[in-house]
Amino acid sequence: RKEVEQDPGPFNVPEGATVAFNCTYSNSASQSFFWYRQDCRKEPKLLMSVYSSGNEDGRFTAQLNRASQYISLLIRDSKLSDSATYLCVVNSLITGGGNKLTFGTGTQLKVEL
Amino acid sequence: DAGVTQSPTHLIKTRGQQVTLRCSPKSGHDTVSWYQQALGQGPQFIFQYYEEEERQRGNFPDRFSGHQFPNYSSELNVNALLLGDSALYLCASSLIVAGNSGNTIYFGEGSWLTVV
């Protein structure tokens, strides 16, 4: 079983739609959680952190359920510019105080006219 | 304030050759991690360097080795290249705060390696 699992998509949605991505992780000792966005042939960029209380950044809402080891991302009013791959990322502490990111395979979103 | 810089951006190597990729972390960061991202996959953790030592290693063979210099910059070396080593190699930097897993991690633009 992969440490972080995501539906690879693609999700093809019309502009203005609401789309939800889900992710599960297997390491219950994981410390922090993120969604990264990756455009084609570019490096991943932090979209937002994910907290148990839920957090919102404009059209984006992220939620963490530690009991179910489940992470979600909701995008409202999709824009063409939201087309990208969305990576679910889990951060774990490693020996000596460092940390290691474990990525899902990413979910591809295509927003269409 | 320069972010994470990597070089080269693109390179092509032949099977069996060796390659060295370089990374300069974001100013003020002391930790460098390397990731390999194959086509259609998420980045996979190779190893992390802190205080010039390899702190932890992912599931990669010994052909993958690295180094961190006193100025915190780092190199990733891959020996005896295989076709399957073709990937985007990402360098990530962060500042270690003991016990804090929320340190922001910044990625460089990556080095695209093609092995033919």
mmCIF file of C-alpha atoms in Angstrom:
data_model
loop_
_atom_site.group_PDB
_atom_site.id
_atom_site.type_symbol
_atom_site.label_atom_id
_atom_site.label_comp_id
_atom_site.label_asym_id
_atom_site.label_seq_id
_atom_site.Cartn_x
_atom_site.Cartn_y
_atom_site.Cartn_z
ATOM 1 C CA ARG A 1 0.000 0.000 0.000
ATOM 2 C CA LYS A 2 1.308 3.451 -0.888
ATOM 3 C CA GLU A 3 1.978 5.815 1.996
ATOM 4 C CA VAL A 4 -0.147 8.522 0.376
ATOM 5 C CA GLU A 5 -2.913 7.614 -2.043
ATOM 6 C CA GLN A 6 -4.798 9.859 -4.428
ATOM 7 C CA ASP A 7 -7.095 9.366 -7.385
ATOM 8 C CA PRO A 8 -4.887 10.323 -10.362
ATOM 9 C CA GLY A 9 -7.810 11.694 -12.387
ATOM 10 C CA PRO A 10 -7.941 13.506 -14.694
ATOM 11 C CA PHE A 11 -10.856 15.537 -13.436
ATOM 12 C CA ASN A 12 -12.303 17.505 -16.349
ATOM 13 C CA VAL A 13 -14.663 20.209 -15.101
ATOM 14 C CA PRO A 14 -16.271 23.310 -16.614
ATOM 15 C CA GLU A 15 -15.333 26.757 -15.467
ATOM 16 C CA GLY A 16 -17.245 27.719 -12.351
ATOM 17 C CA ALA A 17 -17.645 24.159 -11.115
ATOM 18 C CA THR A 18 -16.796 22.952 -7.635
ATOM 19 C CA VAL A 19 -14.377 20.048 -7.483
ATOM 20 C CA ALA A 20 -13.158 17.965 -4.567
ATOM 21 C CA PHE A 21 -9.983 15.915 -4.231
ATOM 22 C CA ASN A 22 -9.401 13.279 -1.596
ATOM 23 C CA CYS A 23 -6.320 11.666 -0.208
ATOM 24 C CA THR A 24 -5.535 8.999 2.389
ATOM 25 C CA TYR A 25 -2.296 8.374 4.220
ATOM 26 C CA SER A 26 -1.043 5.329 6.051
ATOM 27 C CA ASN A 27 1.457 6.658 8.598
ATOM 28 C CA SER A 28 -0.499 7.601 11.695
ATOM 29 C CA ALA A 29 2.628 9.315 13.103
ATOM 30 C CA SER A 30 2.596 11.891 10.318
ATOM 31 C CA GLN A 31 2.923 15.384 11.684
ATOM 32 C CA SER A 32 1.690 17.890 9.154
ATOM 33 C CA PHE A 33 -0.153 17.934 5.888
ATOM 34 C CA PHE A 34 -0.183 20.019 2.758
ATOM 35 C CA TRP A 35 -1.568 20.404 -0.717
ATOM 36 C CA TYR A 36 0.959 21.332 -3.381
ATOM 37 C CA ARG A 37 0.192 22.433 -6.900
ATOM 38 C CA GLN A 38 2.379 21.398 -9.816
ATOM 39 C CA ASP A 39 2.098 22.847 -13.279
ATOM 40 C CA CYS A 40 3.317 20.889 -16.283
ATOM 41 C CA ARG A 41 7.105 20.479 -16.216
ATOM 42 C CA LYS A 42 7.465 22.796 -13.214
ATOM 43 C CA GLU A 43 8.391 22.262 -9.594
ATOM 44 C CA PRO A 44 5.709 21.680 -6.935
ATOM 45 C CA LYS A 45 4.570 24.803 -5.141
ATOM 46 C CA LEU A 46 2.854 24.967 -1.777
ATOM 47 C CA LEU A 47 -0.859 25.660 -2.177
ATOM 48 C CA MET A 48 -1.902 25.432 1.443
ATOM 49 C CA SER A 49 -1.376 23.657 4.724
ATOM 50 C CA VAL A 50 -4.130 21.407 6.045
ATOM 51 C CA TYR A 51 -5.434 21.499 9.611
ATOM 52 C CA SER A 52 -7.940 19.406 11.523
ATOM 53 C CA SER A 53 -10.067 22.484 12.107
ATOM 54 C CA GLY A 54 -10.273 23.016 8.376
ATOM 55 C CA ASN A 55 -8.833 26.034 6.655
ATOM 56 C CA GLU A 56 -9.824 28.216 3.763
ATOM 57 C CA ASP A 57 -7.853 30.370 1.368
ATOM 58 C CA GLY A 58 -10.114 32.163 -1.037
ATOM 59 C CA ARG A 59 -11.765 29.557 -3.248
ATOM 60 C CA PHE A 60 -9.766 26.721 -1.692
ATOM 61 C CA THR A 61 -10.776 24.800 1.415
ATOM 62 C CA ALA A 62 -8.716 22.017 2.971
ATOM 63 C CA GLN A 63 -9.683 19.570 5.668
ATOM 64 C CA LEU A 64 -7.872 16.916 7.680
ATOM 65 C CA ASN A 65 -9.456 13.981 9.479
ATOM 66 C CA ARG A 66 -6.725 12.409 11.615
ATOM 67 C CA ALA A 67 -8.937 9.580 12.846
ATOM 68 C CA SER A 68 -9.656 8.447 9.279
ATOM 69 C CA GLN A 69 -6.227 9.525 7.984
ATOM 70 C CA TYR A 70 -8.001 11.422 5.250
ATOM 71 C CA ILE A 71 -7.261 14.783 3.636
ATOM 72 C CA SER A 72 -9.433 16.758 1.267
ATOM 73 C CA LEU A 73 -9.225 19.808 -0.960
ATOM 74 C CA LEU A 74 -12.257 21.665 -2.286
ATOM 75 C CA ILE A 75 -11.979 24.173 -5.102
ATOM 76 C CA ARG A 76 -14.980 26.410 -5.658
ATOM 77 C CA ASP A 77 -15.733 28.464 -8.781
ATOM 78 C CA SER A 78 -12.982 26.759 -10.802
ATOM 79 C CA LYS A 79 -10.906 28.931 -13.111
ATOM 80 C CA LEU A 80 -9.001 27.915 -16.229
ATOM 81 C CA SER A 81 -5.850 28.847 -14.335
ATOM 82 C CA ASP A 82 -6.592 26.159 -11.733
ATOM 83 C CA SER A 83 -5.679 23.480 -14.306
ATOM 84 C CA ALA A 84 -2.715 21.663 -12.803
ATOM 85 C CA THR A 85 -1.784 18.573 -10.835
ATOM 86 C CA TYR A 86 -2.615 18.707 -7.132
ATOM 87 C CA LEU A 87 -0.303 16.755 -4.857
ATOM 88 C CA CYS A 88 -1.330 15.558 -1.427
ATOM 89 C CA VAL A 89 1.701 15.746 0.850
ATOM 90 C CA VAL A 90 2.410 14.357 4.307
ATOM 91 C CA ASN A 91 5.302 15.614 6.429
ATOM 92 C CA SER A 92 6.992 13.338 8.948
ATOM 93 C CA LEU A 93 9.747 14.028 11.434
ATOM 94 C CA ILE A 94 12.966 12.120 10.892
ATOM 95 C CA THR A 95 15.947 11.399 13.070
ATOM 96 C CA GLY A 96 17.678 14.489 14.372
ATOM 97 C CA GLY A 97 14.821 16.894 13.810
ATOM 98 C CA GLY A 98 14.605 16.979 10.075
ATOM 99 C CA ASN A 99 11.488 16.285 8.111
ATOM 100 C CA LYS A 100 10.580 14.319 5.056
ATOM 101 C CA LEU A 101 7.767 14.961 2.617
ATOM 102 C CA THR A 102 5.850 12.011 1.219
ATOM 103 C CA PHE A 103 3.869 12.813 -1.893
ATOM 104 C CA GLY A 104 0.873 11.193 -3.482
ATOM 105 C CA THR A 105 0.997 10.621 -7.208
ATOM 106 C CA GLY A 106 -1.100 13.740 -7.767
ATOM 107 C CA THR A 107 -4.560 14.398 -9.133
ATOM 108 C CA GLN A 108 -4.763 16.092 -12.488
ATOM 109 C CA LEU A 109 -7.378 18.836 -12.898
ATOM 110 C CA LYS A 110 -8.418 20.262 -16.236
ATOM 111 C CA VAL A 111 -10.813 23.198 -16.162
ATOM 112 C CA GLU A 112 -12.534 23.754 -19.493
ATOM 113 C CA LEU A 113 -14.557 26.565 -21.048
ATOM 114 C CA ASP B 1 16.568 36.918 -1.788
ATOM 115 C CA ALA B 2 17.405 34.018 -4.071
ATOM 116 C CA GLY B 3 15.266 30.957 -3.743
ATOM 117 C CA VAL B 4 16.487 27.431 -4.281
ATOM 118 C CA THR B 5 18.658 27.217 -7.370
ATOM 119 C CA GLN B 6 19.547 24.047 -9.240
ATOM 120 C CA SER B 7 21.875 23.254 -12.097
ATOM 121 C CA PRO B 8 21.891 22.108 -14.787
ATOM 122 C CA THR B 9 18.263 22.538 -15.790
ATOM 123 C CA HIS B 10 18.363 19.877 -18.486
ATOM 124 C CA LEU B 11 20.874 17.222 -19.402
ATOM 125 C CA ILE B 12 21.132 14.062 -21.432
ATOM 126 C CA LYS B 13 23.384 11.168 -20.423
ATOM 127 C CA THR B 14 24.104 7.712 -21.756
ATOM 128 C CA ARG B 15 23.468 4.491 -19.840
ATOM 129 C CA GLY B 16 26.379 3.667 -17.584
ATOM 130 C CA GLN B 17 27.567 7.247 -17.251
ATOM 131 C CA GLN B 18 27.680 9.263 -14.069
ATOM 132 C CA VAL B 19 25.914 12.556 -13.356
ATOM 133 C CA THR B 20 26.262 15.295 -10.763
ATOM 134 C CA LEU B 21 23.429 17.677 -10.006
ATOM 135 C CA ARG B 22 23.868 20.803 -7.888
ATOM 136 C CA CYS B 23 21.666 22.745 -5.532
ATOM 137 C CA SER B 24 22.004 25.981 -3.593
ATOM 138 C CA PRO B 25 19.417 26.302 -0.826
ATOM 139 C CA LYS B 26 17.345 29.353 -0.081
ATOM 140 C CA SER B 27 19.246 31.964 1.900
ATOM 141 C CA GLY B 28 19.146 31.131 5.602
ATOM 142 C CA HIS B 29 18.271 27.465 5.077
ATOM 143 C CA ASP B 30 20.553 24.750 6.380
ATOM 144 C CA THR B 31 18.919 21.555 5.173
ATOM 145 C CA VAL B 32 18.734 20.140 1.677
ATOM 146 C CA SER B 33 16.605 17.238 0.525
ATOM 147 C CA TRP B 34 16.608 15.578 -2.873
ATOM 148 C CA TYR B 35 13.593 14.078 -4.596
ATOM 149 C CA GLN B 36 13.175 12.121 -7.815
ATOM 150 C CA GLN B 37 9.999 12.599 -9.836
ATOM 151 C CA ALA B 38 9.388 10.163 -12.660
ATOM 152 C CA LEU B 39 6.796 10.929 -15.301
ATOM 153 C CA GLY B 40 3.270 10.602 -13.930
ATOM 154 C CA GLN B 41 4.437 10.082 -10.366
ATOM 155 C CA GLY B 42 4.771 12.217 -7.296
ATOM 156 C CA PRO B 43 8.247 13.157 -6.069
ATOM 157 C CA GLN B 44 10.043 10.392 -4.160
ATOM 158 C CA PHE B 45 12.394 11.197 -1.277
ATOM 159 C CA ILE B 46 16.008 10.265 -2.022
ATOM 160 C CA PHE B 47 17.857 11.660 1.019
ATOM 161 C CA GLN B 48 18.318 14.684 3.237
ATOM 162 C CA TYR B 49 21.517 16.480 4.216
ATOM 163 C CA TYR B 50 22.081 18.527 7.344
ATOM 164 C CA GLU B 51 25.373 19.675 8.843
ATOM 165 C CA GLU B 52 27.168 18.043 5.909
ATOM 166 C CA GLU B 53 25.837 14.596 6.786
ATOM 167 C CA GLU B 54 23.198 12.372 5.256
ATOM 168 C CA ARG B 55 20.407 12.395 7.801
ATOM 169 C CA GLN B 56 17.963 9.950 6.245
ATOM 170 C CA ARG B 57 17.673 8.028 3.058
ATOM 171 C CA GLY B 58 14.712 6.852 1.036
ATOM 172 C CA ASN B 59 14.450 3.630 -0.905
ATOM 173 C CA PHE B 60 17.191 4.321 -3.436
ATOM 174 C CA PRO B 61 20.252 2.199 -4.256
ATOM 175 C CA ASP B 62 23.811 3.129 -3.360
ATOM 176 C CA ARG B 63 24.310 4.404 -6.899
ATOM 177 C CA PHE B 64 22.657 7.544 -5.559
ATOM 178 C CA SER B 65 24.977 9.513 -3.311
ATOM 179 C CA GLY B 66 25.246 13.063 -2.159
ATOM 180 C CA HIS B 67 27.216 15.664 -0.401
ATOM 181 C CA GLN B 68 26.603 18.883 1.474
ATOM 182 C CA PHE B 69 29.199 21.617 1.641
ATOM 183 C CA PRO B 70 29.931 24.056 4.491
ATOM 184 C CA ASN B 71 27.939 26.750 2.689
ATOM 185 C CA TYR B 72 24.918 24.364 2.780
ATOM 186 C CA SER B 73 24.899 23.774 -0.969
ATOM 187 C CA SER B 74 24.555 20.182 -2.053
ATOM 188 C CA GLU B 75 25.295 17.764 -4.849
ATOM 189 C CA LEU B 76 23.467 14.640 -5.948
ATOM 190 C CA ASN B 77 25.558 12.032 -7.748
ATOM 191 C CA VAL B 78 24.167 9.105 -9.648
ATOM 192 C CA ASN B 79 26.531 6.422 -10.923
ATOM 193 C CA ALA B 80 26.024 3.730 -13.552
ATOM 194 C CA LEU B 81 22.960 5.452 -14.975
ATOM 195 C CA LEU B 82 20.003 3.362 -16.029
ATOM 196 C CA LEU B 83 17.207 4.289 -18.406
ATOM 197 C CA GLY B 84 14.883 4.285 -15.412
ATOM 198 C CA ASP B 85 16.841 7.104 -13.788
ATOM 199 C CA SER B 86 15.323 9.495 -16.316
ATOM 200 C CA ALA B 87 13.318 11.910 -14.201
ATOM 201 C CA LEU B 88 12.997 15.386 -12.772
ATOM 202 C CA TYR B 89 15.341 15.743 -9.805
ATOM 203 C CA LEU B 90 14.125 18.263 -7.277
ATOM 204 C CA CYS B 91 16.077 19.899 -4.538
ATOM 205 C CA ALA B 92 14.205 21.206 -1.512
ATOM 206 C CA SER B 93 15.571 23.386 1.250
ATOM 207 C CA SER B 94 14.350 24.171 4.721
ATOM 208 C CA LEU B 95 15.545 25.448 8.067
ATOM 209 C CA ILE B 96 15.571 22.873 10.805
ATOM 210 C CA VAL B 97 13.753 23.872 13.971
ATOM 211 C CA ALA B 98 14.027 20.946 16.332
ATOM 212 C CA GLY B 99 10.766 19.103 16.843
ATOM 213 C CA ASN B 100 8.905 21.273 14.381
ATOM 214 C CA SER B 101 7.538 19.434 11.417
ATOM 215 C CA GLY B 102 5.874 22.538 10.055
ATOM 216 C CA ASN B 103 9.019 24.080 8.590
ATOM 217 C CA THR B 104 8.242 25.478 5.172
ATOM 218 C CA ILE B 105 10.021 23.589 2.448
ATOM 219 C CA TYR B 106 10.969 25.334 -0.780
ATOM 220 C CA PHE B 107 11.664 23.555 -4.054
ATOM 221 C CA GLY B 108 14.032 24.477 -6.814
ATOM 222 C CA GLU B 109 12.910 24.313 -10.429
ATOM 223 C CA GLY B 110 14.548 20.940 -10.826
ATOM 224 C CA SER B 111 17.007 19.265 -13.136
ATOM 225 C CA TRP B 112 15.574 17.230 -15.986
ATOM 226 C CA LEU B 113 17.726 14.172 -16.578
ATOM 227 C CA THR B 114 17.252 12.013 -19.660
ATOM 228 C CA VAL B 115 19.209 8.767 -19.912
ATOM 229 C CA VAL B 116 19.459 7.278 -23.388
#
